[in-house]
């Protein structure tokens, strides 16, 4: 783990993990900076739904913000507590057990400057209802960071692995699943995800393709070829906002603000 950052400083990126988080992290950090400037305060109240062990919550807290993590797993919340303590931000990170369908049993409505909903909609029974709850937790003009599995990335991955029938099944299946053994219950297109956000009361500002190439490049190449990791990170950043690449991204990220 990198050394904890001073309050308000930019946390360093874990090199290998940055392949999965870099695009979202850079966009999110900029959005939080803009929100802080707009509200005139240095410290924001952030909600991370399904935040697990704190892969985003702890770096956000290292920026100086207060973060509440709601997650159904006691084990994940225990790991969150440990990670926050190791990063010296335990006083700014709070974990509570719950999920988006019962969100207001554990947090207040209209109480947060930003909400992270990462890797949640794939697993809930009713994505539209879950996202409406997430947005209802935001203050007016608060920031939504929505990250979910992309349909096209799964189709491409199955095809490149030689599983052509499974690729066709994912393409035709309403939930984007390639078979009974598929561990992901639901995937989305960019249009579906932005439609859900708009219907929930969000003005969509940007859509990003995440892990467009990272999951297709052999890990040995990234780990051993000098400069390969940084070059791949720059490539991912370069294509993230290009609509042509959204259809093959492993994940899709939607950034928006709640209606006034």
PDB file of C-alpha atoms in Angstrom:
ATOM      1  CA  UNK A   1       0.000   0.000   0.000  1.00  0.00           C
ATOM      2  CA  UNK A   2       1.210   3.551  -0.660  1.00  0.00           C
ATOM      3  CA  UNK A   3       1.924   5.812   2.264  1.00  0.00           C
ATOM      4  CA  UNK A   4      -1.154   7.680   3.506  1.00  0.00           C
ATOM      5  CA  UNK A   5      -1.517  11.100   1.908  1.00  0.00           C
ATOM      6  CA  UNK A   6      -1.760  14.283   3.942  1.00  0.00           C
ATOM      7  CA  UNK A   7      -5.265  15.700   4.314  1.00  0.00           C
ATOM      8  CA  UNK A   8      -6.404  17.148   1.004  1.00  0.00           C
ATOM      9  CA  UNK A   9      -3.488  15.757  -1.010  1.00  0.00           C
ATOM     10  CA  UNK A  10      -3.949  13.552  -4.054  1.00  0.00           C
ATOM     11  CA  UNK A  11      -3.556   9.894  -3.056  1.00  0.00           C
ATOM     12  CA  UNK A  12      -0.997   7.997  -5.104  1.00  0.00           C
ATOM     13  CA  UNK A  13      -2.332   5.346  -7.480  1.00  0.00           C
ATOM     14  CA  UNK A  14      -1.587   1.673  -6.826  1.00  0.00           C
ATOM     15  CA  UNK A  15       0.133   0.805 -10.142  1.00  0.00           C
ATOM     16  CA  UNK A  16      -1.661  -2.429 -11.130  1.00  0.00           C
ATOM     17  CA  UNK A  17      -5.051  -1.513  -9.669  1.00  0.00           C
ATOM     18  CA  UNK A  18      -4.969   1.750 -11.600  1.00  0.00           C
ATOM     19  CA  UNK A  19      -5.781  -0.165 -14.799  1.00  0.00           C
ATOM     20  CA  UNK A  20      -9.267  -0.778 -13.427  1.00  0.00           C
ATOM     21  CA  UNK A  21      -9.847   2.500 -11.621  1.00  0.00           C
ATOM     22  CA  UNK A  22      -7.782   5.219 -13.288  1.00  0.00           C
ATOM     23  CA  UNK A  23     -10.365   6.643 -15.696  1.00  0.00           C
ATOM     24  CA  UNK A  24     -13.146   6.722 -13.103  1.00  0.00           C
ATOM     25  CA  UNK A  25     -10.863   8.085 -10.399  1.00  0.00           C
ATOM     26  CA  UNK A  26      -9.604  11.008 -12.482  1.00  0.00           C
ATOM     27  CA  UNK A  27     -13.139  11.952 -13.560  1.00  0.00           C
ATOM     28  CA  UNK A  28     -14.511  11.599 -10.039  1.00  0.00           C
ATOM     29  CA  UNK A  29     -11.747  13.622  -8.432  1.00  0.00           C
ATOM     30  CA  UNK A  30     -12.308  16.497 -10.869  1.00  0.00           C
ATOM     31  CA  UNK A  31     -16.070  16.368 -10.253  1.00  0.00           C
ATOM     32  CA  UNK A  32     -15.573  16.515  -6.486  1.00  0.00           C
ATOM     33  CA  UNK A  33     -13.211  19.465  -6.856  1.00  0.00           C
ATOM     34  CA  UNK A  34     -15.849  21.305  -8.886  1.00  0.00           C
ATOM     35  CA  UNK A  35     -18.560  20.473  -6.370  1.00  0.00           C
ATOM     36  CA  UNK A  36     -16.418  21.722  -3.489  1.00  0.00           C
ATOM     37  CA  UNK A  37     -15.724  24.951  -5.350  1.00  0.00           C
ATOM     38  CA  UNK A  38     -19.426  25.413  -6.115  1.00  0.00           C
ATOM     39  CA  UNK A  39     -20.468  24.878  -2.493  1.00  0.00           C
ATOM     40  CA  UNK A  40     -17.655  27.011  -1.103  1.00  0.00           C
ATOM     41  CA  UNK A  41     -16.463  24.281   1.255  1.00  0.00           C
ATOM     42  CA  UNK A  42     -13.382  22.076   1.298  1.00  0.00           C
ATOM     43  CA  UNK A  43     -15.128  19.067   2.853  1.00  0.00           C
ATOM     44  CA  UNK A  44     -17.978  17.258   1.097  1.00  0.00           C
ATOM     45  CA  UNK A  45     -20.357  14.587   2.356  1.00  0.00           C
ATOM     46  CA  UNK A  46     -19.983  11.536   0.084  1.00  0.00           C
ATOM     47  CA  UNK A  47     -22.092   8.367  -0.035  1.00  0.00           C
ATOM     48  CA  UNK A  48     -20.585   5.201  -1.534  1.00  0.00           C
ATOM     49  CA  UNK A  49     -23.309   2.614  -2.130  1.00  0.00           C
ATOM     50  CA  UNK A  50     -21.946  -0.903  -2.414  1.00  0.00           C
ATOM     51  CA  UNK A  51     -18.526   0.525  -1.623  1.00  0.00           C
ATOM     52  CA  UNK A  52     -17.198  -2.734  -0.242  1.00  0.00           C
ATOM     53  CA  UNK A  53     -13.741  -2.569   1.287  1.00  0.00           C
ATOM     54  CA  UNK A  54     -13.192   1.064   0.315  1.00  0.00           C
ATOM     55  CA  UNK A  55     -11.253   1.054  -2.957  1.00  0.00           C
ATOM     56  CA  UNK A  56     -12.820   4.434  -3.754  1.00  0.00           C
ATOM     57  CA  UNK A  57     -14.019   5.530  -0.312  1.00  0.00           C
ATOM     58  CA  UNK A  58     -10.581   5.614   1.280  1.00  0.00           C
ATOM     59  CA  UNK A  59      -8.887   7.637  -1.518  1.00  0.00           C
ATOM     60  CA  UNK A  60     -11.862  10.045  -1.455  1.00  0.00           C
ATOM     61  CA  UNK A  61     -11.423  10.429   2.306  1.00  0.00           C
ATOM     62  CA  UNK A  62      -7.722  11.091   1.699  1.00  0.00           C
ATOM     63  CA  UNK A  63      -8.809  14.129  -0.300  1.00  0.00           C
ATOM     64  CA  UNK A  64     -10.353  15.451   2.916  1.00  0.00           C
ATOM     65  CA  UNK A  65     -14.002  14.485   2.456  1.00  0.00           C
ATOM     66  CA  UNK A  66     -16.383  12.613   4.774  1.00  0.00           C
ATOM     67  CA  UNK A  67     -17.471   9.270   3.316  1.00  0.00           C
ATOM     68  CA  UNK A  68     -20.325   6.963   4.309  1.00  0.00           C
ATOM     69  CA  UNK A  69     -20.135   3.470   2.819  1.00  0.00           C
ATOM     70  CA  UNK A  70     -23.304   1.371   2.609  1.00  0.00           C
ATOM     71  CA  UNK A  71     -22.676  -2.286   1.830  1.00  0.00           C
ATOM     72  CA  UNK A  72     -24.584  -5.509   2.614  1.00  0.00           C
ATOM     73  CA  UNK A  73     -21.433  -7.485   3.491  1.00  0.00           C
ATOM     74  CA  UNK A  74     -20.140  -7.383   7.092  1.00  0.00           C
ATOM     75  CA  UNK A  75     -16.812  -8.781   5.892  1.00  0.00           C
ATOM     76  CA  UNK A  76     -16.408  -5.965   3.375  1.00  0.00           C
ATOM     77  CA  UNK A  77     -17.213  -3.378   6.021  1.00  0.00           C
ATOM     78  CA  UNK A  78     -14.644  -4.911   8.361  1.00  0.00           C
ATOM     79  CA  UNK A  79     -12.036  -4.675   5.588  1.00  0.00           C
ATOM     80  CA  UNK A  80     -13.115  -1.063   4.985  1.00  0.00           C
ATOM     81  CA  UNK A  81     -12.536  -0.216   8.641  1.00  0.00           C
ATOM     82  CA  UNK A  82      -9.063  -1.753   8.532  1.00  0.00           C
ATOM     83  CA  UNK A  83      -8.135  -0.024   5.257  1.00  0.00           C
ATOM     84  CA  UNK A  84      -9.325   3.349   6.526  1.00  0.00           C
ATOM     85  CA  UNK A  85      -7.286   2.945   9.710  1.00  0.00           C
ATOM     86  CA  UNK A  86      -4.163   2.003   7.748  1.00  0.00           C
ATOM     87  CA  UNK A  87      -4.629   5.123   5.602  1.00  0.00           C
ATOM     88  CA  UNK A  88      -5.152   7.325   8.700  1.00  0.00           C
ATOM     89  CA  UNK A  89      -8.643   8.399   7.604  1.00  0.00           C
ATOM     90  CA  UNK A  90     -10.756   6.355  10.035  1.00  0.00           C
ATOM     91  CA  UNK A  91     -12.268   9.572  11.387  1.00  0.00           C
ATOM     92  CA  UNK A  92     -13.632  10.425   7.917  1.00  0.00           C
ATOM     93  CA  UNK A  93     -14.972   7.007   6.848  1.00  0.00           C
ATOM     94  CA  UNK A  94     -18.127   5.406   8.247  1.00  0.00           C
ATOM     95  CA  UNK A  95     -19.403   1.995   7.208  1.00  0.00           C
ATOM     96  CA  UNK A  96     -23.016   0.864   7.634  1.00  0.00           C
ATOM     97  CA  UNK A  97     -24.676  -2.383   6.609  1.00  0.00           C
ATOM     98  CA  UNK A  98     -27.469  -2.026   4.063  1.00  0.00           C
ATOM     99  CA  UNK A  99     -28.340  -1.842   0.368  1.00  0.00           C
ATOM    100  CA  UNK A 100     -29.880   0.581  -2.111  1.00  0.00           C
ATOM    101  CA  UNK A 101     -33.415  -0.793  -1.758  1.00  0.00           C
ATOM    102  CA  UNK A 102     -33.384  -0.079   1.980  1.00  0.00           C
ATOM    103  CA  UNK A 103     -31.056   2.894   1.696  1.00  0.00           C
ATOM    104  CA  UNK A 104     -33.083   5.299   3.830  1.00  0.00           C
ATOM    105  CA  UNK A 105     -33.160   2.894   6.721  1.00  0.00           C
ATOM    106  CA  UNK A 106     -29.484   3.750   7.241  1.00  0.00           C
ATOM    107  CA  UNK A 107     -28.845   7.190   5.645  1.00  0.00           C
ATOM    108  CA  UNK A 108     -30.842  10.386   5.156  1.00  0.00           C
ATOM    109  CA  UNK A 109     -32.467  11.706   2.010  1.00  0.00           C
ATOM    110  CA  UNK A 110     -31.000  14.787   0.340  1.00  0.00           C
ATOM    111  CA  UNK A 111     -27.962  14.529   2.602  1.00  0.00           C
ATOM    112  CA  UNK A 112     -24.962  14.118   0.284  1.00  0.00           C
ATOM    113  CA  UNK A 113     -22.922  16.216  -2.117  1.00  0.00           C
ATOM    114  CA  UNK A 114     -21.976  13.181  -4.199  1.00  0.00           C
ATOM    115  CA  UNK A 115     -23.018   9.543  -4.448  1.00  0.00           C
ATOM    116  CA  UNK A 116     -20.947   6.714  -5.877  1.00  0.00           C
ATOM    117  CA  UNK A 117     -22.984   3.832  -7.260  1.00  0.00           C
ATOM    118  CA  UNK A 118     -20.292   1.501  -8.569  1.00  0.00           C
ATOM    119  CA  UNK A 119     -20.972  -2.142  -9.406  1.00  0.00           C
ATOM    120  CA  UNK A 120     -24.446  -2.069  -7.836  1.00  0.00           C
ATOM    121  CA  UNK A 121     -27.084  -1.981 -10.578  1.00  0.00           C
ATOM    122  CA  UNK A 122     -25.873  -5.285 -12.021  1.00  0.00           C
ATOM    123  CA  UNK A 123     -26.962  -7.089  -8.849  1.00  0.00           C
ATOM    124  CA  UNK A 124     -30.139  -5.413  -7.577  1.00  0.00           C
ATOM    125  CA  UNK A 125     -33.603  -6.762  -8.346  1.00  0.00           C
ATOM    126  CA  UNK A 126     -34.884  -3.461  -9.726  1.00  0.00           C
ATOM    127  CA  UNK A 127     -32.143  -1.200 -11.135  1.00  0.00           C
ATOM    128  CA  UNK A 128     -34.538   1.688 -11.799  1.00  0.00           C
ATOM    129  CA  UNK A 129     -35.842   1.723  -8.228  1.00  0.00           C
ATOM    130  CA  UNK A 130     -32.347   1.303  -6.805  1.00  0.00           C
ATOM    131  CA  UNK A 131     -31.025   4.225  -8.804  1.00  0.00           C
ATOM    132  CA  UNK A 132     -33.991   6.422  -7.820  1.00  0.00           C
ATOM    133  CA  UNK A 133     -33.064   5.812  -4.180  1.00  0.00           C
ATOM    134  CA  UNK A 134     -29.422   6.620  -4.868  1.00  0.00           C
ATOM    135  CA  UNK A 135     -30.353   9.905  -6.533  1.00  0.00           C
ATOM    136  CA  UNK A 136     -32.792  10.758  -3.720  1.00  0.00           C
ATOM    137  CA  UNK A 137     -29.836  10.698  -1.330  1.00  0.00           C
ATOM    138  CA  UNK A 138     -28.242  13.598  -3.236  1.00  0.00           C
ATOM    139  CA  UNK A 139     -28.620  17.251  -2.455  1.00  0.00           C
ATOM    140  CA  UNK A 140     -29.840  19.378  -5.391  1.00  0.00           C
ATOM    141  CA  UNK A 141     -27.091  19.618  -8.047  1.00  0.00           C
ATOM    142  CA  UNK A 142     -25.174  16.882  -6.222  1.00  0.00           C
ATOM    143  CA  UNK A 143     -22.887  14.611  -8.247  1.00  0.00           C
ATOM    144  CA  UNK A 144     -23.753  11.059  -9.311  1.00  0.00           C
ATOM    145  CA  UNK A 145     -20.943   8.675 -10.291  1.00  0.00           C
ATOM    146  CA  UNK A 146     -22.541   5.573 -11.804  1.00  0.00           C
ATOM    147  CA  UNK A 147     -20.456   2.578 -12.883  1.00  0.00           C
ATOM    148  CA  UNK A 148     -21.891  -0.658 -14.275  1.00  0.00           C
ATOM    149  CA  UNK A 149     -20.969  -3.636 -16.425  1.00  0.00           C
ATOM    150  CA  UNK A 150     -21.051  -3.007 -20.172  1.00  0.00           C
ATOM    151  CA  UNK A 151     -22.751  -5.412 -22.554  1.00  0.00           C
ATOM    152  CA  UNK A 152     -20.355  -4.962 -25.468  1.00  0.00           C
ATOM    153  CA  UNK A 153     -17.267  -5.720 -23.420  1.00  0.00           C
ATOM    154  CA  UNK A 154     -18.682  -9.087 -22.377  1.00  0.00           C
ATOM    155  CA  UNK A 155     -19.628 -10.004 -25.942  1.00  0.00           C
ATOM    156  CA  UNK A 156     -16.150  -9.096 -27.183  1.00  0.00           C
ATOM    157  CA  UNK A 157     -14.407 -10.975 -24.376  1.00  0.00           C
ATOM    158  CA  UNK A 158     -16.380 -14.175 -24.981  1.00  0.00           C
ATOM    159  CA  UNK A 159     -15.737 -13.976 -28.733  1.00  0.00           C
ATOM    160  CA  UNK A 160     -11.995 -13.423 -28.327  1.00  0.00           C
ATOM    161  CA  UNK A 161     -11.869 -16.402 -25.956  1.00  0.00           C
ATOM    162  CA  UNK A 162     -13.412 -18.559 -28.688  1.00  0.00           C
ATOM    163  CA  UNK A 163     -16.808 -18.868 -26.984  1.00  0.00           C
ATOM    164  CA  UNK A 164     -18.814 -17.682 -29.972  1.00  0.00           C
ATOM    165  CA  UNK A 165     -22.154 -19.183 -28.936  1.00  0.00           C
ATOM    166  CA  UNK A 166     -21.888 -17.521 -25.538  1.00  0.00           C
ATOM    167  CA  UNK A 167     -21.035 -14.215 -27.212  1.00  0.00           C
ATOM    168  CA  UNK A 168     -24.190 -14.456 -29.331  1.00  0.00           C
ATOM    169  CA  UNK A 169     -26.255 -15.376 -26.280  1.00  0.00           C
ATOM    170  CA  UNK A 170     -25.009 -12.331 -24.343  1.00  0.00           C
ATOM    171  CA  UNK A 171     -25.843 -10.156 -27.319  1.00  0.00           C
ATOM    172  CA  UNK A 172     -29.398 -11.507 -27.539  1.00  0.00           C
ATOM    173  CA  UNK A 173     -30.177 -11.895 -23.843  1.00  0.00           C
ATOM    174  CA  UNK A 174     -32.247  -9.020 -22.323  1.00  0.00           C
ATOM    175  CA  UNK A 175     -29.939  -9.002 -19.287  1.00  0.00           C
ATOM    176  CA  UNK A 176     -26.763  -9.388 -21.344  1.00  0.00           C
ATOM    177  CA  UNK A 177     -25.833 -12.749 -19.805  1.00  0.00           C
ATOM    178  CA  UNK A 178     -23.820 -15.308 -21.757  1.00  0.00           C
ATOM    179  CA  UNK A 179     -25.120 -18.367 -19.892  1.00  0.00           C
ATOM    180  CA  UNK A 180     -26.151 -19.936 -16.601  1.00  0.00           C
ATOM    181  CA  UNK A 181     -22.554 -19.838 -15.338  1.00  0.00           C
ATOM    182  CA  UNK A 182     -22.250 -16.092 -15.974  1.00  0.00           C
ATOM    183  CA  UNK A 183     -21.426 -14.476 -12.599  1.00  0.00           C
ATOM    184  CA  UNK A 184     -22.878 -11.087 -13.609  1.00  0.00           C
ATOM    185  CA  UNK A 185     -26.696 -10.965 -13.397  1.00  0.00           C
ATOM    186  CA  UNK A 186     -27.132  -7.951 -15.667  1.00  0.00           C
ATOM    187  CA  UNK A 187     -25.224  -5.747 -18.118  1.00  0.00           C
ATOM    188  CA  UNK A 188     -26.055  -2.439 -19.778  1.00  0.00           C
ATOM    189  CA  UNK A 189     -25.517  -0.469 -22.939  1.00  0.00           C
ATOM    190  CA  UNK A 190     -24.590   3.199 -22.672  1.00  0.00           C
ATOM    191  CA  UNK A 191     -28.092   4.128 -23.816  1.00  0.00           C
ATOM    192  CA  UNK A 192     -29.716   1.985 -21.140  1.00  0.00           C
ATOM    193  CA  UNK A 193     -27.524   3.377 -18.383  1.00  0.00           C
ATOM    194  CA  UNK A 194     -27.995   7.020 -19.349  1.00  0.00           C
ATOM    195  CA  UNK A 195     -31.726   6.397 -19.707  1.00  0.00           C
ATOM    196  CA  UNK A 196     -31.915   5.044 -16.169  1.00  0.00           C
ATOM    197  CA  UNK A 197     -29.972   8.043 -14.858  1.00  0.00           C
ATOM    198  CA  UNK A 198     -32.172  10.535 -16.695  1.00  0.00           C
ATOM    199  CA  UNK A 199     -35.357   8.846 -15.497  1.00  0.00           C
ATOM    200  CA  UNK A 200     -34.055   9.010 -11.928  1.00  0.00           C
ATOM    201  CA  UNK A 201     -33.663  12.791 -12.117  1.00  0.00           C
ATOM    202  CA  UNK A 202     -30.061  13.222 -13.258  1.00  0.00           C
ATOM    203  CA  UNK A 203     -28.679  15.544 -15.916  1.00  0.00           C
ATOM    204  CA  UNK A 204     -26.066  13.351 -17.596  1.00  0.00           C
ATOM    205  CA  UNK A 205     -22.860  15.243 -18.227  1.00  0.00           C
ATOM    206  CA  UNK A 206     -20.519  12.576 -19.576  1.00  0.00           C
ATOM    207  CA  UNK A 207     -20.253   8.888 -20.390  1.00  0.00           C
ATOM    208  CA  UNK A 208     -16.960   7.011 -20.216  1.00  0.00           C
ATOM    209  CA  UNK A 209     -15.891   3.624 -21.461  1.00  0.00           C
ATOM    210  CA  UNK A 210     -13.834   1.914 -18.758  1.00  0.00           C
ATOM    211  CA  UNK A 211     -11.389  -0.941 -19.334  1.00  0.00           C
ATOM    212  CA  UNK A 212     -11.747  -0.793 -23.099  1.00  0.00           C
ATOM    213  CA  UNK A 213      -8.374  -2.511 -23.647  1.00  0.00           C
ATOM    214  CA  UNK A 214      -7.133  -3.362 -20.151  1.00  0.00           C
ATOM    215  CA  UNK A 215      -8.955  -6.686 -19.857  1.00  0.00           C
ATOM    216  CA  UNK A 216      -7.805  -7.794 -23.324  1.00  0.00           C
ATOM    217  CA  UNK A 217      -4.080  -7.129 -22.896  1.00  0.00           C
ATOM    218  CA  UNK A 218      -2.006  -9.990 -21.412  1.00  0.00           C
ATOM    219  CA  UNK A 219      -1.012  -9.191 -17.851  1.00  0.00           C
ATOM    220  CA  UNK A 220       2.531 -10.420 -18.447  1.00  0.00           C
ATOM    221  CA  UNK A 221       3.029  -7.745 -21.103  1.00  0.00           C
ATOM    222  CA  UNK A 222       1.834  -4.958 -18.823  1.00  0.00           C
ATOM    223  CA  UNK A 223       3.917  -6.189 -15.893  1.00  0.00           C
ATOM    224  CA  UNK A 224       7.179  -6.812 -17.761  1.00  0.00           C
ATOM    225  CA  UNK A 225       7.337  -4.443 -20.734  1.00  0.00           C
ATOM    226  CA  UNK A 226       8.981  -1.135 -19.698  1.00  0.00           C
ATOM    227  CA  UNK A 227       6.514   1.737 -19.880  1.00  0.00           C
ATOM    228  CA  UNK A 228       3.614  -0.501 -20.943  1.00  0.00           C
ATOM    229  CA  UNK A 229       1.428   0.255 -17.918  1.00  0.00           C
ATOM    230  CA  UNK A 230       1.679   4.023 -18.288  1.00  0.00           C
ATOM    231  CA  UNK A 231       1.120   3.800 -22.042  1.00  0.00           C
ATOM    232  CA  UNK A 232      -1.971   1.651 -21.552  1.00  0.00           C
ATOM    233  CA  UNK A 233      -3.323   4.051 -18.932  1.00  0.00           C
ATOM    234  CA  UNK A 234      -2.885   6.954 -21.344  1.00  0.00           C
ATOM    235  CA  UNK A 235      -4.630   4.983 -24.083  1.00  0.00           C
ATOM    236  CA  UNK A 236      -7.563   4.155 -21.806  1.00  0.00           C
ATOM    237  CA  UNK A 237      -7.887   7.829 -20.886  1.00  0.00           C
ATOM    238  CA  UNK A 238      -7.732   8.861 -24.547  1.00  0.00           C
ATOM    239  CA  UNK A 239     -10.638   6.636 -25.637  1.00  0.00           C
ATOM    240  CA  UNK A 240     -12.801   6.840 -22.512  1.00  0.00           C
ATOM    241  CA  UNK A 241     -15.077   9.628 -23.786  1.00  0.00           C
ATOM    242  CA  UNK A 242     -15.187   8.528 -27.427  1.00  0.00           C
ATOM    243  CA  UNK A 243     -18.655   7.039 -28.127  1.00  0.00           C
ATOM    244  CA  UNK A 244     -17.217   4.610 -30.687  1.00  0.00           C
ATOM    245  CA  UNK A 245     -15.456   2.733 -27.866  1.00  0.00           C
ATOM    246  CA  UNK A 246     -18.350   2.659 -25.389  1.00  0.00           C
ATOM    247  CA  UNK A 247     -19.813  -0.341 -27.165  1.00  0.00           C
ATOM    248  CA  UNK A 248     -16.766  -2.515 -26.380  1.00  0.00           C
ATOM    249  CA  UNK A 249     -15.952  -1.313 -22.863  1.00  0.00           C
ATOM    250  CA  UNK A 250     -15.991  -3.777 -19.980  1.00  0.00           C
ATOM    251  CA  UNK A 251     -17.657  -1.122 -17.816  1.00  0.00           C
ATOM    252  CA  UNK A 252     -19.550   2.085 -18.472  1.00  0.00           C
ATOM    253  CA  UNK A 253     -19.323   5.171 -16.291  1.00  0.00           C
ATOM    254  CA  UNK A 254     -21.974   7.881 -16.218  1.00  0.00           C
ATOM    255  CA  UNK A 255     -21.330  11.206 -14.518  1.00  0.00           C
ATOM    256  CA  UNK A 256     -24.160  13.630 -13.886  1.00  0.00           C
ATOM    257  CA  UNK A 257     -25.824  16.015 -11.457  1.00  0.00           C
ATOM    258  CA  UNK A 258     -29.205  15.864  -9.752  1.00  0.00           C
ATOM    259  CA  UNK A 259     -31.908  18.224 -11.000  1.00  0.00           C
ATOM    260  CA  UNK A 260     -32.427  21.292  -8.869  1.00  0.00           C
TER     261      UNK A 260
END
